[in-house]
Short mmCIF file of C-alpha atoms in Angstrom, two decimals:
data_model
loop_
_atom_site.label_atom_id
_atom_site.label_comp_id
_atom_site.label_asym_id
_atom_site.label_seq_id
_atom_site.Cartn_x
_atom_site.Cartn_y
_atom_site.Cartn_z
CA UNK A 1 0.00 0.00 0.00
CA UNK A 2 1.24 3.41 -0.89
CA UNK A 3 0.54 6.47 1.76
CA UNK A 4 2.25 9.94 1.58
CA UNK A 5 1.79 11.40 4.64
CA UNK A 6 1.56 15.32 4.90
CA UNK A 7 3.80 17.38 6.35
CA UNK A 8 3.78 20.62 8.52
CA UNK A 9 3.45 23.47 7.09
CA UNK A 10 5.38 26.39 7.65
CA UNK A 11 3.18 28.35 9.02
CA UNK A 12 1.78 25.70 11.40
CA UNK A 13 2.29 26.50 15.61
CA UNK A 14 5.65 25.43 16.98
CA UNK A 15 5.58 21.40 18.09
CA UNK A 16 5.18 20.71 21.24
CA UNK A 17 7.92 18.09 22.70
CA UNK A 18 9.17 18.94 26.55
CA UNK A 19 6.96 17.32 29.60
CA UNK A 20 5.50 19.62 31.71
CA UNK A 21 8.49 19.73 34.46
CA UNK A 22 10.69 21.14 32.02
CA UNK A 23 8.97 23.41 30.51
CA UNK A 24 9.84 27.67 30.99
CA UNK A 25 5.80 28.24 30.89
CA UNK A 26 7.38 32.41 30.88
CA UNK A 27 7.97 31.20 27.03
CA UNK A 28 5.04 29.63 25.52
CA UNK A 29 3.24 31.25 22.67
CA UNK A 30 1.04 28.41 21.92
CA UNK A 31 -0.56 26.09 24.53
CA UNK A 32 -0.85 27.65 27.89
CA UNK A 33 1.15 30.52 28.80
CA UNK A 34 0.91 32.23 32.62
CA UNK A 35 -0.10 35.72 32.10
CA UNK A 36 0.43 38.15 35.55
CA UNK A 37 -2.24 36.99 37.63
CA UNK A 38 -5.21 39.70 38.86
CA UNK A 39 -5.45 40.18 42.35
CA UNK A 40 -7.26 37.27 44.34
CA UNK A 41 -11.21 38.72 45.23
CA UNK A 42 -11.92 38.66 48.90
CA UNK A 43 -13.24 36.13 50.64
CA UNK A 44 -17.39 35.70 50.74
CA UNK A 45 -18.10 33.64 53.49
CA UNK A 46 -17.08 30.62 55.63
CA UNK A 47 -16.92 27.22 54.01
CA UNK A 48 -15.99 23.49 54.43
CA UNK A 49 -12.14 22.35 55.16
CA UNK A 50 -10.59 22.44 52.11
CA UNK A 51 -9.32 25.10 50.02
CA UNK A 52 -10.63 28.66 51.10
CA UNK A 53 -12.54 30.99 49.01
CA UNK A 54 -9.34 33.11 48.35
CA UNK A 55 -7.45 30.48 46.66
CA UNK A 56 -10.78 28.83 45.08
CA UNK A 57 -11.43 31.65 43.44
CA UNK A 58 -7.36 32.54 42.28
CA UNK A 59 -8.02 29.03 41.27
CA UNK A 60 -10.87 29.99 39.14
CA UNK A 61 -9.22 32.84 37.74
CA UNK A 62 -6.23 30.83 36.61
CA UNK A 63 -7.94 28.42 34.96
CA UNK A 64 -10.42 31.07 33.17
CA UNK A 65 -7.13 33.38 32.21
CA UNK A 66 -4.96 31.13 30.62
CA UNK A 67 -7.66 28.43 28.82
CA UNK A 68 -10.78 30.35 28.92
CA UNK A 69 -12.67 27.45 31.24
CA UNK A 70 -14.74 28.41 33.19
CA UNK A 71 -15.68 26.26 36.37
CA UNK A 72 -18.06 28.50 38.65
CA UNK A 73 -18.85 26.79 42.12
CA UNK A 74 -17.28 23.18 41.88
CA UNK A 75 -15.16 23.33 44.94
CA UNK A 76 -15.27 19.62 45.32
CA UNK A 77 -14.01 19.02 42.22
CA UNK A 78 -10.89 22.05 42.45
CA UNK A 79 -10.16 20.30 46.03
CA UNK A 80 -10.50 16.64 45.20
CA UNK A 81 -7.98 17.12 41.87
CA UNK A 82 -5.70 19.40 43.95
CA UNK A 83 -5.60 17.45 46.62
CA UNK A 84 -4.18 14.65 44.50
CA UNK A 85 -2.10 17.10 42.30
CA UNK A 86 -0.38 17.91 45.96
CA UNK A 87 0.86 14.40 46.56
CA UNK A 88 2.11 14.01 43.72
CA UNK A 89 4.24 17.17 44.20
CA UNK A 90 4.70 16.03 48.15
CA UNK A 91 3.24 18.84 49.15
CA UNK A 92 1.38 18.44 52.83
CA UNK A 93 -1.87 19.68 51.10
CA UNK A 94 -3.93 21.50 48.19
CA UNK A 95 -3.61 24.78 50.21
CA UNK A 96 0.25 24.77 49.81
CA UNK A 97 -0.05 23.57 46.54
CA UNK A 98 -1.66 26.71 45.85
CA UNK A 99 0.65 28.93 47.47
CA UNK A 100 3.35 27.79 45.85
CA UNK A 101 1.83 28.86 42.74
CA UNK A 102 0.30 32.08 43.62
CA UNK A 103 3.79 32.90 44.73
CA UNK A 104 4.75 32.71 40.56
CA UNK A 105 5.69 29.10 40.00
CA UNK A 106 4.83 27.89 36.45
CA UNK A 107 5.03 24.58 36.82
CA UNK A 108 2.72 24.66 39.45
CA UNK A 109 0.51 26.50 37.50
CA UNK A 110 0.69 24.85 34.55
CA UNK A 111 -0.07 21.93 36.56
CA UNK A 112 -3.14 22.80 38.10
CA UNK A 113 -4.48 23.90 35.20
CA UNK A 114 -4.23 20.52 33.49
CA UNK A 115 -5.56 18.86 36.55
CA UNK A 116 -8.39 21.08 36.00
CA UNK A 117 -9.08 20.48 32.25
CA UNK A 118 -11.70 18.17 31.08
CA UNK A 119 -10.26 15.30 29.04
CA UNK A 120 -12.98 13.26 28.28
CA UNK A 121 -12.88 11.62 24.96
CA UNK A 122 -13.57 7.78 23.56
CA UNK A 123 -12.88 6.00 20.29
CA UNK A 124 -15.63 7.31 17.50
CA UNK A 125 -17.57 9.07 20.35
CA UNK A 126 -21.04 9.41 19.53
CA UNK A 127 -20.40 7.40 16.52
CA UNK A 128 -23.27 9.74 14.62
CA UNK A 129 -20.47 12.06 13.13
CA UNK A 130 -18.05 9.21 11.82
CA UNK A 131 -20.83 7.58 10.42
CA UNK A 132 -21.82 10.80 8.03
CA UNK A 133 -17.78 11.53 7.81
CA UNK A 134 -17.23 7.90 6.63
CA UNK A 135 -20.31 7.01 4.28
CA UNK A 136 -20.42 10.67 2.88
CA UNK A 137 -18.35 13.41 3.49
CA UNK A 138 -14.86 11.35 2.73
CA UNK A 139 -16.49 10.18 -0.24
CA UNK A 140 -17.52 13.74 -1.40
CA UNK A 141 -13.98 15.70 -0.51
CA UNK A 142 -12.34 12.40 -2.80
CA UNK A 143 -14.55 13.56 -5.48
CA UNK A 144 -14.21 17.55 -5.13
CA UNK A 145 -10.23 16.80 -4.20
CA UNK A 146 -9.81 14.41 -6.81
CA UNK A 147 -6.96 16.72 -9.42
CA UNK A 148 -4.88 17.66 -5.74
CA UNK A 149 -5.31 14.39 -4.27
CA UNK A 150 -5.02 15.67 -0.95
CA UNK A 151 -7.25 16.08 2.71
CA UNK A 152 -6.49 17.93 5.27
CA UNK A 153 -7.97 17.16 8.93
CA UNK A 154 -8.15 18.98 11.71
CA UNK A 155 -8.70 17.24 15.31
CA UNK A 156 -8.93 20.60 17.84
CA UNK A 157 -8.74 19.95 21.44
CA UNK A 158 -7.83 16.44 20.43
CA UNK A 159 -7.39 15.29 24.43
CA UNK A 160 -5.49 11.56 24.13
CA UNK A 161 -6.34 11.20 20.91
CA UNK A 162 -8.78 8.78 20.27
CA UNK A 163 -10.63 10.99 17.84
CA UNK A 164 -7.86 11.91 15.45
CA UNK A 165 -6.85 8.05 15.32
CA UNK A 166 -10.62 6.90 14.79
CA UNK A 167 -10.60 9.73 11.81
CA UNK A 168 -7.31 8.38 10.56
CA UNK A 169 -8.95 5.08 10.60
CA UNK A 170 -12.24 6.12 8.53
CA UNK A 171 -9.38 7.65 5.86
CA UNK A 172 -7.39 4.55 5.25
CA UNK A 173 -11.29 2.87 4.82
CA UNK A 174 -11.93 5.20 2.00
CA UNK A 175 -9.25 7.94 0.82
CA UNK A 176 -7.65 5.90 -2.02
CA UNK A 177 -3.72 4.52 -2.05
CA UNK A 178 -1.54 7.33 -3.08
CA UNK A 179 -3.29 10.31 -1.57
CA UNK A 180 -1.77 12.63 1.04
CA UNK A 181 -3.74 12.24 4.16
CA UNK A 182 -2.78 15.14 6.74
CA UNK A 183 -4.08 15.44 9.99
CA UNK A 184 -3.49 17.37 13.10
CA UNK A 185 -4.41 16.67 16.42
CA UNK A 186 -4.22 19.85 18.78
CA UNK A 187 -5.01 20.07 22.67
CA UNK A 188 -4.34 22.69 25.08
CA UNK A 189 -2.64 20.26 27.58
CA UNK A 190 0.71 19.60 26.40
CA UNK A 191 0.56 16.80 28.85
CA UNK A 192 -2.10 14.90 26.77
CA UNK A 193 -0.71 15.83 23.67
CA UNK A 194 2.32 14.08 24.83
CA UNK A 195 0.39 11.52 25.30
CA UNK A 196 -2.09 11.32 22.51
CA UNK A 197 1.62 11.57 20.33
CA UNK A 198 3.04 8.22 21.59
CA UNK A 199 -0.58 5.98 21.10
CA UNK A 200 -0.41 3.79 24.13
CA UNK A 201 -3.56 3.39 25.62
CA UNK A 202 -4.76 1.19 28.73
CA UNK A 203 -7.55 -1.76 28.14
CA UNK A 204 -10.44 0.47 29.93
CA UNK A 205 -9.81 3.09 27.38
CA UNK A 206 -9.21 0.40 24.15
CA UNK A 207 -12.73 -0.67 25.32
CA UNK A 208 -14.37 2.53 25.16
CA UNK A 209 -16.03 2.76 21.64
CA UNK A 210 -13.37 0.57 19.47
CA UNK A 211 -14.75 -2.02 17.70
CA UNK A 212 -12.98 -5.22 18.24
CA UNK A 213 -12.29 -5.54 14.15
CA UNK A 214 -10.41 -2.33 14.31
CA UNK A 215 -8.67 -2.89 17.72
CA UNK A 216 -6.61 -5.63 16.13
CA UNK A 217 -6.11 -4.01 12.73
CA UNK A 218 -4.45 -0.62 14.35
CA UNK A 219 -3.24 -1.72 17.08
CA UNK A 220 -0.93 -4.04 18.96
CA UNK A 221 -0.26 -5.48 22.41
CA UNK A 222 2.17 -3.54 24.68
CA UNK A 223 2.72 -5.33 27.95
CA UNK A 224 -0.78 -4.07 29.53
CA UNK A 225 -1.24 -1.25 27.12
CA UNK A 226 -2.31 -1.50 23.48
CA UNK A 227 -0.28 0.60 21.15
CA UNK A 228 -1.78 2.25 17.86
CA UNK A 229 0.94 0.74 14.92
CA UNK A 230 3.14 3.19 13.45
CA UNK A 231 1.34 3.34 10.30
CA UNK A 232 -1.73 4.95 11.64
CA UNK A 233 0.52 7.03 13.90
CA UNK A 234 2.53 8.45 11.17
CA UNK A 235 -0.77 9.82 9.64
CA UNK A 236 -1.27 12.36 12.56
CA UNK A 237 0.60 15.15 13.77
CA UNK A 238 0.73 16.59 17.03
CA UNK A 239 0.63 20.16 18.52
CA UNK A 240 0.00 22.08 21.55
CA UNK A 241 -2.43 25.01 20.87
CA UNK A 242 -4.58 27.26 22.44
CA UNK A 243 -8.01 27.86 20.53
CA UNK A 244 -9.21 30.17 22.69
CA UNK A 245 -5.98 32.47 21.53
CA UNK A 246 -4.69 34.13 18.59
CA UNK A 247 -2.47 31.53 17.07
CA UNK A 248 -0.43 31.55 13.59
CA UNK A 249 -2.32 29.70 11.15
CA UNK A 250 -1.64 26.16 10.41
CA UNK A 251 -2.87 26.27 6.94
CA UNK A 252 -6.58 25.44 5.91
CA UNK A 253 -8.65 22.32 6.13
CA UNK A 254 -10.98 20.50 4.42
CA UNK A 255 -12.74 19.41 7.84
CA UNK A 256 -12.51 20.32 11.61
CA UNK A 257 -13.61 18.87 14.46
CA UNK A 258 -14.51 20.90 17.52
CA UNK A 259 -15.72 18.59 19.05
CA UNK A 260 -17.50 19.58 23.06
CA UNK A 261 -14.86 22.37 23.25
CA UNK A 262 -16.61 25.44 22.65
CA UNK A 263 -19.50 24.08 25.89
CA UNK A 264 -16.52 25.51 28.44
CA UNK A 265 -16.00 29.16 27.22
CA UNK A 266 -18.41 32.26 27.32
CA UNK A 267 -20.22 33.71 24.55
CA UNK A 268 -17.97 36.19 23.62
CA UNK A 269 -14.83 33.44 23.66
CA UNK A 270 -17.25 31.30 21.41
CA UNK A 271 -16.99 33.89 18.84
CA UNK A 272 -13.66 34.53 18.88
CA UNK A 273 -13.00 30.91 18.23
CA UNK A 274 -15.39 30.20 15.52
CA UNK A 275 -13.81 33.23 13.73
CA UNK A 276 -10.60 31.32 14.02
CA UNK A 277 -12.23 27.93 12.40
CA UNK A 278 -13.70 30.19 9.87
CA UNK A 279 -10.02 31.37 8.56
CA UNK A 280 -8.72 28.27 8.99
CA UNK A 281 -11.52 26.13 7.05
CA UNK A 282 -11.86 25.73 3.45
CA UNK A 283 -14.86 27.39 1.60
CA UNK A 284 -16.26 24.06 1.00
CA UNK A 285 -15.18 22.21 4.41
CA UNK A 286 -17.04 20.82 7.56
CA UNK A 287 -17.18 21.88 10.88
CA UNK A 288 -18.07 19.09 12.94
CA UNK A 289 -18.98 20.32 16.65
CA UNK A 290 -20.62 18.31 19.95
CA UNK A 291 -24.06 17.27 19.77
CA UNK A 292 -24.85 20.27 22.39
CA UNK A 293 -23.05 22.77 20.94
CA UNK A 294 -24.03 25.43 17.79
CA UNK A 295 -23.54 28.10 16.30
CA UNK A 296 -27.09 29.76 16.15
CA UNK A 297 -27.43 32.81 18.26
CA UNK A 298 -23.31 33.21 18.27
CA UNK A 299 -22.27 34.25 14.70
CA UNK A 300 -23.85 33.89 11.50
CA UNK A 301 -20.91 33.21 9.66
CA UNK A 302 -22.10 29.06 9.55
CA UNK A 303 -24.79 27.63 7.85
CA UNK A 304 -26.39 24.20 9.06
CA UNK A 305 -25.99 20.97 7.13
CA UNK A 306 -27.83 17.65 7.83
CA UNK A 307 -25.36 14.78 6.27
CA UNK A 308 -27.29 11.56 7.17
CA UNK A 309 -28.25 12.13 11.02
CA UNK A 310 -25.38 14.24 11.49
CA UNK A 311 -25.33 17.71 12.23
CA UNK A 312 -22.50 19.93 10.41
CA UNK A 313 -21.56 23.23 9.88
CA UNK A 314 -20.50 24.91 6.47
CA UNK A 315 -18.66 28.43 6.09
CA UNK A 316 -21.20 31.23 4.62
CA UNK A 317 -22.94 34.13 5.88
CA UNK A 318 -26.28 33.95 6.22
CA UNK A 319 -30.02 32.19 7.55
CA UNK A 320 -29.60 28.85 9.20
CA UNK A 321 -31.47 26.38 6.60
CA UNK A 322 -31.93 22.57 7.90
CA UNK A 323 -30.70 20.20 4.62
CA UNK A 324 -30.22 17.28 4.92
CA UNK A 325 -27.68 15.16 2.51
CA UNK A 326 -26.58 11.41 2.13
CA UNK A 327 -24.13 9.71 -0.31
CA UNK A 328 -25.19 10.82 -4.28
CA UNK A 329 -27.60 13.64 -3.08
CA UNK A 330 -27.28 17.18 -3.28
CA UNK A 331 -28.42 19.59 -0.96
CA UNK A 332 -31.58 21.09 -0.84
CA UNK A 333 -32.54 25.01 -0.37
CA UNK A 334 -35.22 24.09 2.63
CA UNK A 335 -35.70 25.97 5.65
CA UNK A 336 -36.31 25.36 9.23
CA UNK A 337 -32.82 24.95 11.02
CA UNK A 338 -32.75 24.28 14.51
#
């Protein structure tokens, strides 16, 4: 079998490599930097041992700064994680934890903040979209694509990777031999990244969504791990960026998934990223998002496509309409998007 894989262009956001404990966070440009922290708000009222409202809410602010999360209330959740992110410093508690930090420690920081992220993610989660991308949308880009004989995929806020390897999956299913296949899996964590990059997974996670046919054709036995083969890992890329930031471009791409990112940031950091994924997609492309997030009532630079059951999103000014498409058929003009 013949595969070119792409490669990075020049433009694309500097690669990601170092662990967290040796990173200089004071020199990240992509992926989270520490910015000077705002003053800590005073404390409301009494609460439960743990963490006090002070540091709860420099907590807060941290995480809402420098990756645009926001996590409002939740105090068992910022204790519980800190808590464990202490002993693994051997620190005596989450309350020195936190004042190591505060006191300007990026590591620390950078820490706690990917503590605090949500990395939830599964093999072909929700299955709905990689049906539509597989059965139709693959098969259409082949078509429009056929004289450059090239696709370009994004995965943003990739977590461990699942997703981008399920995607690179569905293209060696139907993107013929000889094609350049490029795609780029992007988190905020450089952690996970680090992660998703070397493929290893555990058996709880191998067993979350991977179809037994596929877990032996992509990937191999590890000790306890399973480990995606080095043919389906050479078809992704992996970088550390920040959506919620101004980043250099990394080219444009036929589709992107945005998958149950844009549920964590406010309205006006919504819009800011969309605008992003708007100069970044292809006039033709697909934005694929989480089956609770939209665009309606944000921007109205996205129009709403129905491919099978699947709900996409296409660049273009403009009403909403609700059309529906499947493999050979073309989209209709009919209204009533939801």
């Amino acid at each position: 079998m013949s595969w070119s894989v792409g490669s990075s262009p020049a433009t694309a956001v500097k690669s990601a490599g170092a662990p967290v404990d040796q990173l200089d966070m004071g020199q990240l440009d992509t992926g989270i930097g520490i910015a000077q922290p705002t003053p800590p708000r005073a404390v409301s009222a009494p609460r439960a041992p743990g963490l006090c409202e002070s540091d709860l809410d420099w907590v807060r602010d941290l995480l809402r700064r420098e990756a645009a999360n926001a996590i409002d209330g939740k105090e068992y959740l910022i204790d519980s994680r800190l808590s464990s992110l202490a002993r693994r410093f051997e620190f005596a508690d989450a309350e020195t934890l936190v004042a190591v930090a505060r006191g300007g420690d990026h590591r620390v920081c950078v820490a706690i903040i990917e503590a605090l992220l949500v990395n939830e993610t599964s093999w072909f989660r929700d299955k709905t979209p990689f049906d539509a991308l597989g059965a139709t949308v693959l098969e259409r880009l082949v078509r429009e694509r056929a004289t450059e004989r090239r696709l370009r995929i994004w995965s943003a806020g990739c977590s461990s990777g699942q997703e981008a390897y399920s995607v690179a999956m569905l293209c060696r299913d139907v993107v013929p031999h000889g094609w350049t296949v490029d795609i780029l899996g992007t988190d905020v964590s450089r952690r996970i990244v680090e992660q998703a990059r070397s493929g290893r997974y555990s058996q709880l996670e191998v067993n979350r969504g991977l179809p037994a046919t596929r877990l032996v054709k992509w990937l191999r036995r590890s000790g306890t791990e399973w480990e995606v083969v080095p043919e389906l890992r050479a078809m992704v890329r992996w970088e550390a960026l920040n959506v919620a930031r101004p980043f250099a471009s990394p080219g444009q791409f036929d589709v992107i998934f945005l998958r149950n990112v844009l549920i964590y940031f406010d309205v006006q950091t919504k819009i800011d990223v969309l605008d992003r994924m708007h100069a970044t997609i292809r006039p033709d492309g697909y934005l694929i998002l989480g089956g609770a997030e939209t665009t309606l009532g944000v921007t109205d630079d996205w129009r709403r496509e129905l491919v099978g059951a699947a709900p996409m999103w296409r660049p273009g000014p403009g009403p909403v309409p609700d059309q529906r498409t499947s493999a050979g058929t073309v989209p209709t003009n009919s209204t009533g998007g939801r």
